[in-house]
Amino acid sequence: MTHLIDLSGSWSLAAEGQPEGLTIALPGDVHSALQAQDIIPDPYFGKNEELVQWVARKDWTVSRRFDLPMGVVEGDWYLDLDYVDTVATIRVNGVVVARTDNCFRRYRPDVTGALRPGANEIAITLHSPVAEGKKIYDTQPFEVPWSANCPIPYGNMLRKPQCHFGWDWNIALAPSGLYGTMALKKIETARIEHVTVSQKHKKDGSVELDVAVTLYARDPGTAPVQFELDGWSLSRDCGVSAGETVLHHVFVVEKPRLWQPAGSGAQELYTLKVSVGEETVVKSIGLRTVELLTDPDEAGSRFAFRVNGQEVFCKGANWIPADALFSRMSPEKTEALLQSAVDANMNMIRIWGGGFYEHDWFYDICDRLGLMVWQDFMFACNLYPSTPAFLDNVAHEVDYQVKRLGHHASIVLWCGDNELVGALTWFDCSRKDRDRYLVAYDRLNRTIETAMQKAAPDLIWWPSSPSCGYLNFGDAWHADGAGDMHFWSVWHENKSFDHYRTVKPRFCSEFGFQSYTSNLLINQFADKKDVNIASPVMEVHQKNPGGNERIAGTMFRYFRFPKDFANFVYLSQIQQGLAIKTAVDYWRSLKPHCMGTIIWQLNDTWPVASWASLDYGGNWKAMHYQARRFFEPVTMVAIPSADGAEIEMRMVNDLTDNIEISADFYTVDLTGARHPLRSAKATCRPDKAMTLETIAATEIPADHLLFWDFRTSAGNEGRGHHVVTTYKALDLAPAGLIHDVRPAGEGRWHISLHAAGLALFVMLEADVAGRFSDNAFDLLSGESRTITFTAEDSSATPRFVVRDLESCQAVE
């Protein structure tokens, strides 16, 4: 019989100089525990960030007692721990049973000799990440600086989420805690170390599913093992050796139900169970093939994913941790964020390399939702040690994570790191001695690759992001002939939105533009006196140097400046959506040359001005509503020529069928009146972008906007507009927007809108969390729409504000 004692729950918490009697709920983090007991204020409010950073400079010990009856204590016992953050000393009854130094590894120390009948105590000292990082830093054979993104130093010395030390969107707290499995377990004969799965798709359509089970035993013996796949099962007694034993069983699925990405078909999943005695591991398995196409072509070489024999245009966003503090996360909150991605027609997320390898349930959600996952290994924007000890630690990390996660149908790519090649140019020491640091980088990168391919040779490897290809250490930020691109010239170099149309990426895995978080959230972290773009509180909640000035400076370029701060927030979000739409529309119009647009970023870790399309907590910003439209599988986009002389109207079809698209083109004057131009109809071939119509700029009178309405045989319809000059050049008249609100039951509210004139970028805001059925849309003179708002709290009675471009900038 296998025994298990769950160690999660309430533990004691102690540190030198702190009050006695503190507690912590585990899994959880120290900062959240201290806030709950009024030792520190809410780190996210006001300027509290700096007031709580002392927490990371202390060692914290968590402890609890547990009982073992006399007849149970005999046998082989071990602790089962993962997500230990990060450098820790673990004692049982005062005996050191383990020391941990990697948040991304699992630790299973033998504790048999430390246990005793009756009362036992476990104590885990979480050492200061700042002090421990400094110790490693001091032992390096040459200078290894850390990123300027990180105001708390030495994070790159530790195998810990890099954004914990601060980032250009994250609060700097360097938290500590335990975030995963916490159990004391007894081995009867053998325990399950890993269950890995590989698929072989045969020419006859069947699939061979090879299930490999790694067992660990202290002594040789015989263990009862059962394999089960959706009702097919096999039981047998298996001999195990001391140490590890690997067992295989192959299931043959004659007529497989294939897993498809979101938008391409159903997410069929099989349930795999492996049992050894009373221990059972359950995994969801999606049967599918995936290929990364990098074959040469006339432009260089491709970068495209083929799933089940069909190329898929990847539309999505980058994922960062759901919260800066683990205790504020939950599977439910995370699933809501990922569901929002799917609801906005996304089919891929990229798990960025400065956070976590996420929990098992995260990837289960992605499997269910059909979200393809680009999985970075956890290295980002830094130089890293290349000492034997560090590389050995990394190799163990990679082995564990790949074996833990490699079976997920959703994970389509494993990438070595985020921007480590670029980081070679960001530090004085590596610029002056690039060869030394390039060799150090190559040692790290080869360690990751070798460990990954040893653990799971069938998985797809990509060396770095961005990268032009294997062993290519050139500038992938601007090279658009091969590989994946990070294109940041519009934001970081303050280029115009038109600059997005100067590059033709094969796959853009990062690009973004900032906006402010919503007025709803700002009012939760800032007092009224601090609601100002230049207030110290607002600057604390802007982590990108010069970010506030860049948002405001771009507004001067495109818009008339808003009349107050609330409208500044609104216009920053409209501006963000306009920037990203410009890029996505153009790059989608280039398919199949470009086969992926992954926005930076989907979510926020705390309330902050950032590149996210979702507020901290999950409310949709304007860009997310716009993304739902510009990521539609079938759409129409306007691509102006470089000289502005004409506008090419391009049809984009991500589906595998011919789609008929019909469109009406017209101009709209500043009163909101329509002036017909012409109509057009054509068939867009499967998975293609094609031109429907070309409109000369001379056909658009002064003080008019080009509009179009389109309908498709796929069942969707839409509207778009194009401004020949800039929005600030338009002498907009008041739109005469009126709205009426009616309750619809179950937390839903109907908002009926009517415009007497031209209303651009109509945006509804509520003073409670929730989602609108649509937002950031246009209304012409005489048009009406009814929007539904669903409140997160169904008992709430929200108040609504309606904004549009003219009213946000009008001086009353």
Coordinates of C-alpha atoms in Angstrom, one line a residue, residues 243-428:
G243 CA 17.1 2.6 -9.4
E244 CA 15.2 3.4 -12.6
T245 CA 13.4 0.9 -14.8
V246 CA 11.7 2.0 -18.1
L247 CA 8.7 0.0 -19.3
H248 CA 7.0 0.5 -22.7
H249 CA 3.5 -0.3 -24.0
V250 CA 2.3 0.5 -27.5
F251 CA -1.4 1.3 -28.1
V252 CA -2.5 1.1 -31.8
V253 CA -5.4 3.4 -32.6
E254 CA -6.8 2.2 -35.9
K255 CA -9.1 5.1 -36.6
P256 CA -7.8 8.0 -34.6
R257 CA -9.8 11.1 -33.7
L258 CA -7.3 13.9 -34.4
W259 CA -6.6 17.0 -32.3
Q260 CA -6.9 20.2 -34.2
P261 CA -5.9 23.8 -33.3
A262 CA -8.6 26.3 -32.5
G263 CA -10.4 27.3 -35.7
S264 CA -9.2 24.3 -37.6
G265 CA -11.4 21.6 -36.1
A266 CA -12.3 19.7 -32.9
Q267 CA -9.9 19.2 -30.0
E268 CA -10.2 15.4 -29.7
L269 CA -8.5 14.0 -26.6
Y270 CA -7.9 10.6 -25.3
T271 CA -7.4 9.8 -21.6
L272 CA -4.3 7.8 -20.7
K273 CA -3.9 6.3 -17.3
V274 CA -0.9 4.5 -15.9
S275 CA -1.2 2.9 -12.5
V276 CA 1.4 1.2 -10.3
G277 CA -0.3 -0.2 -7.2
E278 CA -2.4 2.7 -5.8
E279 CA -0.5 5.4 -7.6
T280 CA -2.1 6.6 -10.9
V281 CA -0.9 9.2 -13.4
V282 CA -3.5 10.6 -15.8
K283 CA -2.7 12.4 -19.0
S284 CA -4.8 13.8 -21.8
I285 CA -3.4 12.8 -25.2
G286 CA -4.2 14.5 -28.5
L287 CA -3.3 12.6 -31.6
R288 CA -1.8 14.9 -34.2
T289 CA 1.2 15.6 -36.4
V290 CA 3.1 18.8 -36.3
E291 CA 5.9 20.1 -38.5
L292 CA 7.9 23.3 -38.6
L293 CA 8.6 24.1 -42.3
T294 CA 11.9 25.9 -42.8
D295 CA 12.5 24.9 -46.4
P296 CA 14.3 27.4 -48.7
D297 CA 12.3 29.6 -51.1
E298 CA 12.8 32.7 -53.3
A299 CA 12.8 35.1 -50.3
G300 CA 15.1 33.0 -48.0
S301 CA 13.5 30.2 -46.0
R302 CA 10.0 29.6 -44.6
F303 CA 8.8 29.5 -41.1
A304 CA 5.4 27.9 -41.0
F305 CA 3.6 25.3 -38.9
R306 CA 1.9 22.3 -40.5
V307 CA -0.6 20.5 -38.3
N308 CA -2.1 17.2 -39.5
G309 CA -0.9 18.0 -43.0
Q310 CA -2.5 21.4 -43.2
E311 CA -0.5 24.7 -42.8
V312 CA -1.9 26.9 -40.1
F313 CA -1.5 30.7 -40.0
C314 CA -0.7 31.4 -36.3
K315 CA -2.6 34.2 -34.7
G316 CA -2.0 34.9 -31.0
A317 CA -0.2 36.6 -28.2
N318 CA 2.7 36.1 -25.8
W319 CA 2.0 34.8 -22.4
I320 CA 3.6 36.0 -19.2
P321 CA 2.8 34.7 -15.7
A322 CA -0.8 35.3 -14.8
D323 CA 0.2 37.2 -11.6
A324 CA 3.4 38.6 -10.1
L325 CA 2.4 36.7 -6.9
F326 CA 1.5 33.1 -7.0
S327 CA -1.1 33.3 -4.3
R328 CA -3.2 35.6 -6.5
M329 CA -3.3 33.0 -9.3
S330 CA -5.8 30.2 -9.8
P331 CA -6.7 27.7 -12.5
E332 CA -10.0 29.4 -13.0
K333 CA -8.5 32.9 -13.5
T334 CA -5.9 31.4 -15.9
E335 CA -8.5 29.6 -17.9
A336 CA -10.5 32.8 -18.3
L337 CA -7.4 34.5 -19.7
L338 CA -6.8 31.7 -22.2
Q339 CA -10.5 31.5 -23.1
S340 CA -10.3 35.2 -23.9
A341 CA -7.5 34.4 -26.4
V342 CA -9.6 31.9 -28.2
D343 CA -12.6 34.2 -28.1
A344 CA -10.5 36.7 -30.0
N345 CA -9.8 34.2 -32.7
M346 CA -6.3 33.4 -31.5
N347 CA -4.9 29.9 -32.0
M348 CA -1.4 30.2 -30.5
I349 CA 0.2 31.5 -27.4
R350 CA 4.0 31.8 -26.8
I351 CA 5.0 31.1 -23.3
W352 CA 7.8 33.7 -22.9
G353 CA 11.2 32.6 -21.5
G354 CA 11.3 34.9 -18.4
G355 CA 8.5 33.4 -16.5
F356 CA 7.5 29.8 -15.6
Y357 CA 7.1 26.5 -17.2
E358 CA 3.4 26.5 -16.3
H359 CA 1.6 23.9 -14.2
D360 CA 0.2 20.8 -15.7
W361 CA -3.3 22.1 -15.6
F362 CA -2.3 25.1 -17.8
Y363 CA -1.3 22.9 -20.7
D364 CA -4.4 20.7 -20.1
I365 CA -6.5 23.9 -20.7
C366 CA -4.6 24.7 -23.9
D367 CA -5.2 21.1 -25.1
R368 CA -8.9 21.6 -24.5
L369 CA -9.1 25.0 -26.1
G370 CA -6.9 24.2 -29.1
L371 CA -4.3 26.8 -28.3
M372 CA -1.0 25.9 -29.9
V373 CA 1.8 26.6 -27.5
W374 CA 5.2 27.9 -28.4
Q375 CA 7.2 27.0 -25.3
D376 CA 10.3 28.9 -24.5
F377 CA 12.9 27.5 -22.1
M378 CA 13.2 29.8 -19.2
F379 CA 16.0 32.1 -20.2
A380 CA 15.3 35.7 -21.3
C381 CA 17.1 39.0 -22.1
N382 CA 20.3 38.3 -20.1
L383 CA 23.8 36.9 -20.0
Y384 CA 23.9 33.7 -18.0
P385 CA 26.6 31.7 -16.3
S386 CA 28.2 28.9 -18.3
T387 CA 30.0 27.1 -15.4
P388 CA 29.7 23.3 -15.2
A389 CA 27.5 23.5 -12.1
F390 CA 25.1 25.9 -13.7
L391 CA 24.9 23.9 -17.0
D392 CA 24.4 20.7 -15.1
N393 CA 21.5 22.3 -13.2
V394 CA 20.0 23.4 -16.5
A395 CA 20.3 19.9 -18.0
H396 CA 18.4 18.4 -15.1
E397 CA 15.8 21.2 -15.4
V398 CA 15.3 20.5 -19.2
D399 CA 15.1 16.8 -18.7
Y400 CA 12.4 17.1 -16.1
Q401 CA 10.3 19.7 -17.9
V402 CA 10.4 18.0 -21.3
K403 CA 9.4 14.6 -19.8
R404 CA 6.6 16.3 -17.8
L405 CA 5.1 18.3 -20.6
G406 CA 6.2 16.6 -23.9
H407 CA 3.0 14.6 -24.3
H408 CA 0.8 17.7 -24.7
A409 CA -0.8 18.1 -28.1
S410 CA -0.9 21.8 -27.7
I411 CA 2.9 22.3 -27.4
V412 CA 4.1 22.6 -31.0
L413 CA 7.6 24.1 -30.5
W414 CA 10.3 24.2 -27.9
C415 CA 12.5 27.3 -28.1
G416 CA 15.9 27.6 -26.5
D417 CA 15.5 31.1 -25.1
N418 CA 14.2 34.6 -25.5
E419 CA 16.6 37.3 -27.0
L420 CA 19.8 35.9 -25.6
V421 CA 21.6 36.5 -28.9
G422 CA 20.5 40.1 -28.9
A423 CA 21.6 40.4 -25.2
L424 CA 25.2 40.0 -26.4
T425 CA 25.0 43.5 -27.7
W426 CA 23.4 45.1 -24.6
F427 CA 26.3 45.0 -22.2
D428 CA 29.7 46.7 -22.3

